[in-house]
XYZ file of C-alpha atoms in Angstrom:
717
model
C 149.746 112.627 142.562
C 152.998 111.901 140.704
C 154.489 108.441 140.950
C 157.966 108.312 142.436
C 160.558 107.508 139.797
C 162.449 104.349 140.658
C 166.238 104.861 140.872
C 167.969 103.689 137.682
C 170.895 102.089 139.441
C 169.458 100.642 142.646
C 168.708 102.233 145.969
C 171.422 104.284 147.653
C 172.638 103.040 151.027
C 170.657 104.185 154.073
C 172.107 105.435 157.387
C 172.743 102.550 159.802
C 174.095 103.522 163.228
C 175.179 99.872 163.875
C 177.464 99.729 160.763
C 181.112 99.885 161.791
C 182.895 98.590 158.722
C 183.565 94.958 157.594
C 180.933 92.753 159.208
C 182.197 90.144 161.625
C 178.951 88.295 161.897
C 178.661 86.627 158.490
C 178.014 83.223 156.961
C 179.554 81.058 154.216
C 178.818 82.194 150.643
C 178.624 80.262 147.356
C 178.956 76.931 149.083
C 178.169 74.912 145.934
C 181.054 76.553 144.077
C 183.296 75.962 147.121
C 182.536 72.199 147.043
C 182.972 72.130 143.284
C 186.366 73.875 143.586
C 187.572 71.453 146.251
C 186.604 68.458 144.050
C 188.374 70.076 141.083
C 191.548 70.508 143.169
C 191.383 66.843 144.337
C 190.961 65.794 140.679
C 193.887 68.009 139.732
C 196.051 66.281 142.348
C 194.962 62.923 140.869
C 195.952 64.068 137.412
C 199.321 65.116 138.728
C 199.904 61.766 140.449
C 198.837 59.914 137.274
C 201.167 62.008 135.174
C 204.116 61.538 137.495
C 203.595 57.761 137.475
C 203.382 57.584 133.620
C 205.632 60.436 132.458
C 209.368 60.463 131.890
C 211.049 63.873 131.351
C 214.119 62.128 129.946
C 212.230 61.862 126.625
C 212.521 65.628 126.275
C 216.184 65.922 127.458
C 217.872 62.997 125.781
C 217.860 61.798 122.135
C 216.545 58.258 121.679
C 218.063 55.483 119.627
C 216.277 52.851 117.557
C 215.737 50.657 120.594
C 214.052 53.458 122.545
C 217.067 53.915 124.858
C 218.252 57.350 125.999
C 221.708 58.568 124.817
C 224.008 59.934 127.526
C 221.696 59.267 130.540
C 223.608 58.618 133.746
C 223.186 55.153 135.256
C 222.587 53.454 131.880
C 224.886 51.605 129.456
C 224.685 54.697 127.194
C 225.934 57.072 129.851
C 229.215 57.602 127.907
C 227.441 57.787 124.574
C 225.621 61.123 124.532
C 225.345 61.542 120.732
C 222.819 60.045 118.260
C 224.287 58.620 114.999
C 222.226 57.951 111.835
C 223.257 54.937 109.753
C 222.083 56.601 106.491
C 221.308 60.299 106.877
C 220.120 60.441 103.239
C 217.020 58.477 104.239
C 215.970 61.552 106.250
C 215.190 63.228 102.928
C 211.970 61.168 102.823
C 208.745 63.256 103.161
C 207.623 60.718 105.825
C 210.148 62.291 108.214
C 207.982 65.431 108.464
C 204.907 63.305 109.121
C 206.322 60.758 111.572
C 209.116 62.859 113.097
C 211.613 60.010 112.687
C 214.201 59.162 110.041
C 213.643 55.731 108.508
C 217.129 54.509 109.315
C 218.859 52.777 112.233
C 219.946 55.190 114.951
C 222.365 54.443 117.743
C 224.125 56.167 120.626
C 227.816 56.887 120.145
C 230.613 58.543 122.134
C 231.849 60.742 119.242
C 230.699 61.576 115.734
C 232.785 60.053 112.851
C 235.487 62.428 111.704
C 236.610 60.676 108.444
C 235.296 59.225 105.202
C 235.206 55.436 105.325
C 233.211 52.599 103.686
C 232.577 49.290 105.312
C 234.232 47.449 102.361
C 237.379 49.534 102.707
C 237.499 49.392 106.525
C 237.035 45.602 106.524
C 240.430 45.150 104.864
C 242.282 46.946 107.660
C 242.047 45.840 111.286
C 242.732 49.292 112.682
C 240.097 50.906 110.467
C 237.641 48.124 111.189
C 238.073 48.589 114.952
C 237.285 52.320 114.488
C 234.348 51.454 112.212
C 232.812 49.090 114.818
C 232.301 52.053 117.159
C 229.377 52.950 114.855
C 227.954 49.419 114.591
C 225.592 47.387 116.675
C 226.871 44.799 119.137
C 227.884 41.413 117.793
C 229.965 42.489 114.751
C 233.147 40.422 114.340
C 235.882 40.184 111.751
C 234.686 36.594 110.977
C 231.473 37.922 109.487
C 231.535 38.942 105.851
C 230.550 42.415 104.562
C 227.383 41.132 102.821
C 226.233 39.450 106.042
C 226.860 42.504 108.132
C 224.907 44.756 105.736
C 222.101 42.188 105.380
C 221.629 42.043 109.170
C 221.800 45.855 109.316
C 224.604 45.758 111.982
C 226.706 48.532 110.429
C 226.203 51.525 108.141
C 227.499 51.123 104.600
C 229.606 54.286 105.004
C 230.791 56.861 107.481
C 230.704 60.582 106.702
C 232.654 63.284 108.576
C 230.119 64.744 111.011
C 229.726 67.303 113.712
C 227.476 67.129 116.790
C 224.441 69.388 116.648
C 221.815 69.268 119.398
C 223.326 65.917 120.494
C 223.012 64.453 116.973
C 225.638 63.685 114.373
C 225.093 65.615 111.093
C 227.399 65.699 108.013
C 229.975 68.459 108.290
C 228.704 70.283 105.175
C 230.614 73.230 103.739
C 230.881 75.315 100.605
C 233.888 75.856 98.391
C 233.558 78.068 95.278
C 229.767 77.747 95.348
C 229.913 73.928 95.476
C 228.566 71.927 98.458
C 231.298 69.884 100.136
C 231.470 67.376 102.971
C 234.897 66.872 104.533
C 236.367 69.206 101.862
C 235.195 66.814 99.126
C 232.365 67.490 96.677
C 231.752 63.732 96.112
C 231.737 60.644 98.307
C 231.403 56.872 98.074
C 228.039 55.696 99.468
C 229.492 52.283 100.476
C 227.674 50.249 97.852
C 229.764 51.205 94.840
C 228.140 54.530 93.893
C 229.873 57.934 93.846
C 227.394 60.557 94.932
C 227.258 64.370 95.149
C 227.730 65.993 98.480
C 224.580 68.029 97.798
C 222.563 64.780 98.102
C 223.129 65.052 101.839
C 221.602 68.476 102.074
C 217.936 67.339 101.877
C 218.495 64.697 104.562
C 220.118 67.140 106.867
C 217.451 69.821 106.168
C 214.524 67.515 106.977
C 216.203 66.160 110.123
C 216.912 69.801 111.144
C 213.265 70.748 110.627
C 212.228 67.932 112.958
C 214.534 68.989 115.780
C 214.666 72.734 115.197
C 212.158 73.466 117.989
C 214.004 71.149 120.373
C 217.305 72.779 119.445
C 216.078 76.251 120.343
C 214.487 74.948 123.595
C 217.667 73.131 124.582
C 219.795 76.236 123.916
C 217.420 78.351 125.979
C 217.553 75.705 128.732
C 221.347 75.780 128.647
C 221.274 79.560 128.895
C 219.077 79.298 131.951
C 221.486 76.844 133.586
C 224.305 79.262 132.955
C 222.546 82.419 134.076
C 219.897 81.369 136.590
C 221.666 82.884 139.620
C 222.203 86.219 137.805
C 218.482 86.166 136.877
C 217.619 85.663 140.561
C 219.868 88.523 141.516
C 218.138 90.726 138.897
C 214.707 89.790 140.304
C 215.883 90.411 143.883
C 217.090 93.874 142.736
C 213.669 94.452 141.171
C 211.937 93.373 144.373
C 214.109 95.609 146.546
C 213.640 98.565 144.174
C 209.901 98.061 144.205
C 209.810 97.782 148.004
C 211.987 100.898 148.377
C 209.804 102.804 145.918
C 206.600 101.822 147.793
C 208.070 102.781 151.165
C 209.207 106.185 149.780
C 205.823 106.634 148.239
C 204.378 106.152 151.676
C 206.274 109.100 153.100
C 206.908 111.267 150.000
C 203.950 110.471 147.761
C 203.773 113.805 145.857
C 207.497 114.124 145.296
C 207.941 110.436 144.318
C 205.133 110.573 141.731
C 206.683 113.556 139.989
C 210.169 112.023 140.215
C 208.660 108.808 138.763
C 207.060 110.709 135.847
C 210.343 112.533 135.064
C 212.442 109.328 135.241
C 210.066 107.426 132.953
C 210.367 110.131 130.361
C 214.244 110.186 130.796
C 214.554 106.365 130.601
C 212.415 106.144 127.447
C 214.303 109.140 125.989
C 217.582 107.275 126.647
C 216.219 104.212 124.924
C 215.385 106.356 121.838
C 218.926 107.787 121.877
C 220.554 104.375 122.264
C 218.491 102.935 119.343
C 219.513 105.902 117.219
C 223.235 105.411 118.043
C 222.965 101.684 117.151
C 221.111 102.536 113.946
C 223.739 105.113 112.966
C 226.698 102.822 113.901
C 225.478 100.157 111.510
C 225.485 102.513 108.530
C 227.828 101.142 105.862
C 228.172 97.764 107.622
C 227.885 94.888 105.093
C 224.500 93.189 105.401
C 223.123 95.800 107.847
C 220.595 97.099 105.273
C 218.820 93.692 104.883
C 215.107 93.906 105.527
C 213.043 91.584 107.788
C 211.322 90.142 104.706
C 214.647 89.231 103.144
C 216.117 87.856 106.367
C 213.129 85.689 107.234
C 212.789 83.840 110.568
C 216.052 83.127 112.397
C 216.329 81.040 115.564
C 219.321 83.128 116.635
C 217.641 86.390 117.478
C 220.952 88.116 117.847
C 221.070 88.236 114.053
C 218.210 90.788 114.068
C 220.334 93.155 116.189
C 222.852 93.315 113.304
C 220.496 95.011 110.859
C 219.519 98.643 110.895
C 215.791 98.034 110.392
C 215.507 96.431 113.878
C 216.906 99.495 115.663
C 214.798 101.799 113.497
C 211.666 99.878 114.536
C 212.659 99.996 118.238
C 213.330 103.752 117.937
C 209.929 104.432 116.286
C 208.058 102.331 118.901
C 209.788 104.056 121.852
C 209.226 107.487 120.250
C 205.477 106.811 119.876
C 205.268 105.633 123.532
C 207.172 108.766 124.650
C 204.875 111.088 122.716
C 201.683 109.329 124.036
C 202.896 109.589 127.641
C 203.802 113.271 127.271
C 200.430 114.099 125.650
C 198.531 112.176 128.381
C 200.458 114.130 131.044
C 199.586 117.442 129.352
C 195.914 116.713 128.875
C 195.391 115.007 132.261
C 197.532 117.403 134.302
C 194.592 118.591 136.501
C 193.320 115.086 137.033
C 196.845 113.914 137.817
C 196.988 116.404 140.696
C 193.797 114.930 142.062
C 195.115 111.381 141.611
C 198.374 112.308 143.385
C 196.355 113.640 146.320
C 194.364 110.342 146.390
C 197.641 108.379 146.399
C 198.781 110.481 149.342
C 195.601 109.541 151.162
C 196.199 105.847 150.283
C 199.693 106.211 151.725
C 198.160 107.123 155.120
C 196.045 103.959 154.999
C 199.020 101.821 154.114
C 200.937 103.519 156.998
C 198.340 102.011 159.362
C 198.503 98.595 157.600
C 202.254 98.352 156.928
C 202.262 94.586 156.715
C 200.185 94.970 153.501
C 203.436 95.839 151.749
C 204.723 92.311 152.478
C 201.515 90.549 151.450
C 202.612 90.387 147.784
C 205.397 88.064 148.839
C 202.757 85.622 150.131
C 200.885 85.933 146.774
C 204.167 85.360 144.880
C 204.830 82.243 146.908
C 201.308 80.838 146.213
C 201.547 81.722 142.522
C 205.056 80.101 142.301
C 203.560 76.884 143.714
C 200.700 76.987 141.198
C 203.052 77.642 138.296
C 205.520 74.966 139.370
C 202.767 72.352 139.788
C 201.313 73.206 136.342
C 204.735 73.151 134.626
C 205.891 69.848 136.204
C 202.498 68.251 135.435
C 202.566 69.481 131.838
C 206.038 68.035 131.310
C 205.129 64.688 132.801
C 201.881 64.528 130.789
C 203.672 65.380 127.555
C 206.233 62.621 128.149
C 203.876 59.926 129.418
C 203.527 58.253 126.027
C 204.982 54.832 125.295
C 207.672 54.156 122.666
C 206.061 53.147 119.346
C 208.068 50.986 116.918
C 207.333 50.748 113.205
C 208.532 48.768 110.198
C 211.035 50.673 108.052
C 212.215 49.348 104.705
C 214.107 50.935 101.848
C 212.317 48.837 99.238
C 208.636 48.227 98.677
C 207.055 46.329 101.556
C 203.315 45.852 102.364
C 204.032 46.151 106.093
C 205.928 49.440 105.739
C 205.127 51.870 108.584
C 203.150 49.153 110.415
C 203.505 48.934 114.201
C 205.883 46.167 115.348
C 207.505 44.670 118.413
C 211.357 44.756 118.343
C 211.597 41.873 120.924
C 210.308 39.232 118.474
C 210.466 41.006 115.128
C 213.288 38.760 113.800
C 210.924 35.707 113.959
C 207.786 37.518 112.861
C 205.754 37.133 109.670
C 206.532 40.750 108.674
C 210.317 40.022 108.763
C 209.904 36.905 106.646
C 207.835 38.758 104.037
C 210.139 41.770 104.083
C 213.642 40.335 104.853
C 215.453 43.677 104.545
C 213.016 45.565 106.836
C 213.795 46.679 110.418
C 211.666 47.369 113.469
C 212.815 50.778 114.626
C 211.702 53.252 117.287
C 209.402 55.815 115.621
C 207.869 58.147 118.182
C 206.222 58.318 121.552
C 202.473 57.560 121.566
C 199.977 55.010 122.738
C 196.550 53.533 122.150
C 195.344 52.865 125.725
C 192.416 54.766 127.317
C 194.912 56.928 129.143
C 196.711 57.946 125.961
C 193.435 58.557 124.090
C 192.346 61.116 126.683
C 195.844 62.594 127.146
C 194.904 65.782 125.292
C 191.890 66.148 127.678
C 194.152 65.852 130.689
C 196.463 68.544 129.232
C 193.459 70.793 128.712
C 192.323 70.149 132.313
C 195.833 70.989 133.528
C 195.776 74.376 131.734
C 192.266 75.150 132.907
C 193.021 74.364 136.551
C 196.218 76.415 136.235
C 194.135 79.482 135.229
C 191.533 78.758 137.914
C 194.060 78.362 140.754
C 196.129 81.413 139.600
C 192.986 83.568 139.503
C 191.910 82.207 142.855
C 195.233 83.223 144.462
C 194.959 86.706 142.890
C 191.371 87.025 144.051
C 192.361 85.989 147.601
C 194.943 88.735 147.668
C 192.439 91.313 146.415
C 189.790 90.419 148.997
C 192.326 90.274 151.843
C 193.733 93.693 151.045
C 190.204 95.139 150.527
C 189.128 93.844 153.970
C 192.213 95.359 155.630
C 191.827 98.780 153.977
C 188.057 98.790 154.578
C 188.844 98.198 158.285
C 191.005 101.302 158.193
C 188.368 103.502 156.400
C 185.437 102.542 158.644
C 187.391 102.957 161.852
C 186.039 106.166 163.388
C 189.156 106.658 165.518
C 192.206 105.533 163.633
C 194.031 103.283 164.515
C 192.233 102.608 167.856
C 189.102 101.131 166.216
C 191.047 98.983 163.793
C 191.764 95.265 164.351
C 195.151 94.487 165.849
C 196.212 92.565 162.717
C 193.985 93.742 159.900
C 195.634 91.677 157.184
C 195.354 88.406 159.133
C 191.812 89.172 160.171
C 190.822 89.873 156.534
C 192.653 86.763 155.291
C 190.928 84.555 157.864
C 187.488 85.911 156.916
C 188.111 85.399 153.218
C 189.208 81.784 153.601
C 186.684 80.802 156.254
C 183.576 82.372 154.751
C 184.240 83.223 151.110
C 186.294 80.471 149.505
C 183.291 79.661 147.349
C 182.891 83.254 146.284
C 186.599 83.513 145.360
C 186.235 80.263 143.445
C 183.107 81.460 141.637
C 184.621 84.821 140.486
C 187.920 83.131 139.383
C 185.961 80.399 137.608
C 184.118 82.943 135.397
C 187.408 84.627 134.560
C 189.130 81.292 133.867
C 186.422 80.212 131.413
C 186.935 83.370 129.420
C 190.720 82.957 129.488
C 190.502 79.340 128.291
C 188.195 80.392 125.455
C 190.844 82.940 124.424
C 193.480 80.228 124.498
C 191.300 77.984 122.313
C 190.735 80.835 119.855
C 194.508 81.338 119.589
C 195.019 77.605 119.137
C 192.366 77.443 116.389
C 193.833 80.578 114.680
C 197.234 78.899 114.659
C 195.955 75.543 113.321
C 193.803 77.134 110.611
C 196.359 79.741 109.516
C 196.770 78.349 106.076
C 193.032 77.740 105.486
C 191.936 81.294 106.405
C 190.166 83.573 103.950
C 189.482 87.292 104.601
C 186.052 86.573 106.064
C 187.240 83.937 108.573
C 190.211 86.134 109.519
C 187.851 88.987 110.192
C 185.510 86.840 112.301
C 188.500 85.432 114.263
C 189.855 88.917 114.958
C 186.382 90.055 116.113
C 186.042 87.112 118.425
C 189.478 87.560 119.959
C 188.824 91.300 120.424
C 185.403 90.687 121.977
C 186.736 88.088 124.497
C 189.694 90.380 125.296
C 187.302 93.164 126.170
C 185.101 90.789 128.143
C 188.065 89.557 130.160
C 188.950 93.174 131.079
C 185.354 93.897 132.094
C 185.096 90.730 134.226
C 188.426 91.602 135.982
C 187.166 95.039 136.816
C 183.790 93.711 138.027
C 185.353 90.931 140.070
C 187.773 93.329 141.728
C 184.994 95.616 142.936
C 182.804 92.657 143.870
C 185.505 91.315 146.136
C 185.690 94.717 147.922
C 181.948 94.520 148.599
C 182.233 90.915 149.787
C 185.046 91.938 152.137
C 182.827 94.633 153.650
C 179.338 93.072 153.727
C 179.965 89.311 153.373
C 177.351 88.704 150.693
C 177.639 86.176 147.882
C 179.377 86.916 144.610
C 176.356 87.831 142.462
C 174.807 90.141 145.071
C 178.169 91.842 145.743
C 178.889 92.272 142.027
C 175.434 93.843 141.537
C 175.886 96.199 144.494
C 179.375 97.275 143.342
C 178.205 97.812 139.733
C 175.246 99.988 140.847
C 177.372 101.941 143.306
C 179.929 102.715 140.551
C 177.176 103.675 138.103
C 175.745 106.083 140.688
C 179.232 107.674 140.831
C 180.187 107.583 137.163
C 181.821 111.071 137.094
C 184.141 110.191 139.985
C 185.077 106.822 138.432
C 185.866 108.524 135.110
C 188.015 111.200 136.798
C 190.036 109.057 139.181
C 190.076 105.362 138.437
C 192.067 105.236 135.211
C 194.219 108.282 136.015
C 195.423 106.662 139.217
C 196.059 103.408 137.313
C 198.021 105.315 134.768
C 200.275 106.842 137.430
C 200.860 103.501 139.055
C 201.571 101.944 135.653
C 204.228 104.594 135.111
C 205.791 103.420 138.404
C 205.906 99.779 137.074
C 207.302 101.005 133.793
C 210.110 102.870 135.622
C 211.198 99.833 137.669
C 211.056 97.578 134.596
C 213.051 100.147 132.568
C 215.762 100.586 135.191
C 216.225 96.837 135.837
C 215.938 96.068 132.120
C 218.585 98.561 131.106
C 220.934 97.156 133.800
C 220.212 93.561 132.608
C 220.876 94.519 128.966
C 224.291 96.041 129.642
C 225.226 93.120 131.918
C 224.209 90.157 129.767
C 225.122 91.663 126.399
C 228.669 92.375 127.497
C 228.440 96.000 126.284
C 230.215 97.188 129.440
C 233.816 96.055 129.756
C 233.608 95.853 133.562
C 231.034 93.028 133.155
C 232.738 91.087 130.331
C 234.559 88.667 132.583
C 231.632 88.335 135.012
C 228.717 87.892 132.617
C 227.975 84.252 131.531
C 228.566 83.166 127.964
C 225.195 82.492 126.397
C 223.639 81.328 123.095
C 220.923 83.972 123.319
C 221.638 86.833 125.775
C 218.048 88.064 125.312
C 216.786 84.987 127.205
C 217.879 86.194 130.709
C 217.144 89.835 129.759
C 213.555 89.007 128.769
C 213.144 86.814 131.876
C 214.373 89.607 134.131
C 212.166 92.210 132.428
C 209.004 90.030 132.640
C 209.793 89.025 136.211
C 210.509 92.679 137.194
C 207.128 93.711 135.800
C 205.336 90.957 137.714
C 207.115 91.879 140.933
C 206.409 95.591 140.460
C 202.862 94.834 139.631
C 202.553 92.771 142.807
C 203.827 95.653 145.006
C 201.933 98.372 143.206
C 198.716 96.298 143.360
C 198.706 97.082 147.072
C 198.374 100.746 146.257
C 195.881 100.111 143.499
C 193.700 97.939 145.771
C 193.937 100.572 148.519
C 192.750 103.317 146.192
C 189.876 101.269 144.838
C 188.788 100.236 148.313
C 188.930 103.816 149.630
C 187.005 104.994 146.621
C 184.122 102.534 147.065
C 184.010 103.192 150.823
C 183.912 106.932 150.116
C 180.923 106.465 147.803
C 179.187 104.402 150.432
C 180.080 106.971 153.082
C 178.456 109.756 151.067
C 175.236 107.747 150.771
C 175.071 106.640 154.339
C 176.130 109.908 156.099
C 175.731 113.640 155.564
C 178.585 115.044 157.666
C 176.343 116.208 160.513
C 177.057 115.561 164.171
C 174.558 112.695 164.179
C 175.722 111.173 160.873
C 179.375 112.154 160.566
C 181.508 111.152 157.679
C 184.203 108.527 158.222
C 186.461 110.039 155.543
C 189.162 112.562 156.387
C 188.740 116.212 155.489
C 191.515 115.772 152.877
C 189.816 112.819 151.185
C 186.505 114.710 151.158
C 188.136 117.646 149.498
C 189.820 115.453 146.870
C 186.831 113.353 145.872
C 184.036 115.879 146.387
C 185.281 119.323 145.370
C 187.276 118.151 142.354
C 184.903 115.828 140.583
C 182.408 118.205 139.071
C 179.873 117.782 141.897
C 177.968 120.628 143.503
C 179.358 121.361 146.919
C 176.448 121.164 149.336
C 178.478 120.403 152.395
C 181.234 122.622 153.709
C 184.652 121.283 154.345
C 184.624 121.986 158.076
C 181.287 120.171 158.396
C 182.706 117.151 156.625
C 185.482 116.924 159.076
C 183.339 117.607 162.114
C 182.743 114.115 163.041
C 186.037 112.587 161.908
C 188.860 111.922 164.231
C 192.196 110.781 162.895
C 194.931 109.844 165.333
C 197.440 109.317 162.511
């Protein structure tokens, strides 16, 4: 007697006459993870409250003088003094600037930058000049005090240099005349202590100070661009949302036509992009400086510079051409499978027609994700600005207390001041040595980790809710009579009441992998200069492996949530059942899953392309009709990139309804084939159309006739 061979991928489902779709009698799953998630959320709220009590976003927005006061802040004595003035900008040439991020010279808030050359000695002899000079001195300077006394007390700079405001700071107005560096049209200047110096001596100081604030300068310009264009960005995102909604509604009624229209439009939009890049490339021919290479140009904070060189447009043209060729080749080789996928999308449209409120569910997901992102961003800002002002001793001559921490309140009577009479206690940076400040990096890490966890939880909630609703549609023998009155609300209630722990468990696994990827990127950035070929190879392998692992976990989680929505089991059991079910139907998975995803991706690409092209012509001012309407920006790519990314996320949210519907119908179909045989006693729940799509066209032997499959199915659609 031969032993029965054990099935390789679990036992197929058995016929159960009592099974009528998603089980209503179920219990709570993964309770331990649910409790852990609630405690983590409470701790996250505590971190936010602590950050809000300690942080001060003004440290990011406003420059800070030597006393730690904010320049230009409303409601303070410095409200009319928005600019930061350096007493001696040449001290910024010290290498310590790049280590401590602060110039070792007195800094004060002023109303305007100096616009003329002047030394204290010269200004002291003229009352009018001295009154002007005192605008750049500390309080308490009078004409009764002598120049040596003023300089000894550090109340005034020894000289003033014509300056211009740059990121709210006064920097020398450097220029070039005949290849010679000039400041205020002069190649030399008096440093205020009797020395005539070269204007080029200012260059190093300005350069180091610029390095320190370069990142802030770019961020501030981007922030200003957002303040100028935020309402236009919102309009662009609303257009993307309406376009996505319109496309989904049309897909519901005209699925076949819309898919082919979508494919044609994607090819046309990308083709236009190739044409536009070629025209820009050709128009720059012969333009001075247009043939500069990326290597020669280097990194520029003004990205508009790159659009003035031919190599940029050539690169764009090549990339778009490659994408176009890949899409066309995929369409040619997958044409038969695309026809099957289109038929499946048509069937999904019928399901969505019975659950129309599912089209609005992405708005709820967007709202929850917006709350998560806003909480994370605000907490991150407050955490990064919750340090205390640190003051250090700065001295131009040798001093044993140099760079030591000091207290400006009593520094004039301190031992350090007596031993180093010419030293000053100046604001250096924001930091701290308390327990809170020591673990600040840990709190930032926790903020990022909980952001991933909460965002993945919201996404998982949406997937399980939609899966429950569409499973209710599939397993309704008479549609829509056997469906719940409000399938979306019923599925959402079940998910939150019984499966919060399961959602938290699945999203926790995914968040751990994502945070490891973030740490790998952080380590790669920090160790960039110390890498050899071996470590670079290992780092690339690790990043690639975790990227693949993240994709696998997302796929497994998605199908596990469908099984949880139907049977109400815990995460591990549902993931196992989903995996075995898919493995028992590998041919169908290979034929349909990725092809359908590819078609839906083309839909997202079309919406992003249409909205992106409109945003480009509007914000770049290429169309004369928009020149007077479009805002004037530092970087017009900022709102364009924001609209493009936002449009993709919006399109992804709406198309995810279709993707989830297709995946749910597919798993239910596989279950239906195992449970039933299409006979009168065990009729299929699938429609005749769905049976023909997924049975006849996936390489299986047809053992059941089409009429028999439909014998027991009633569709009142």
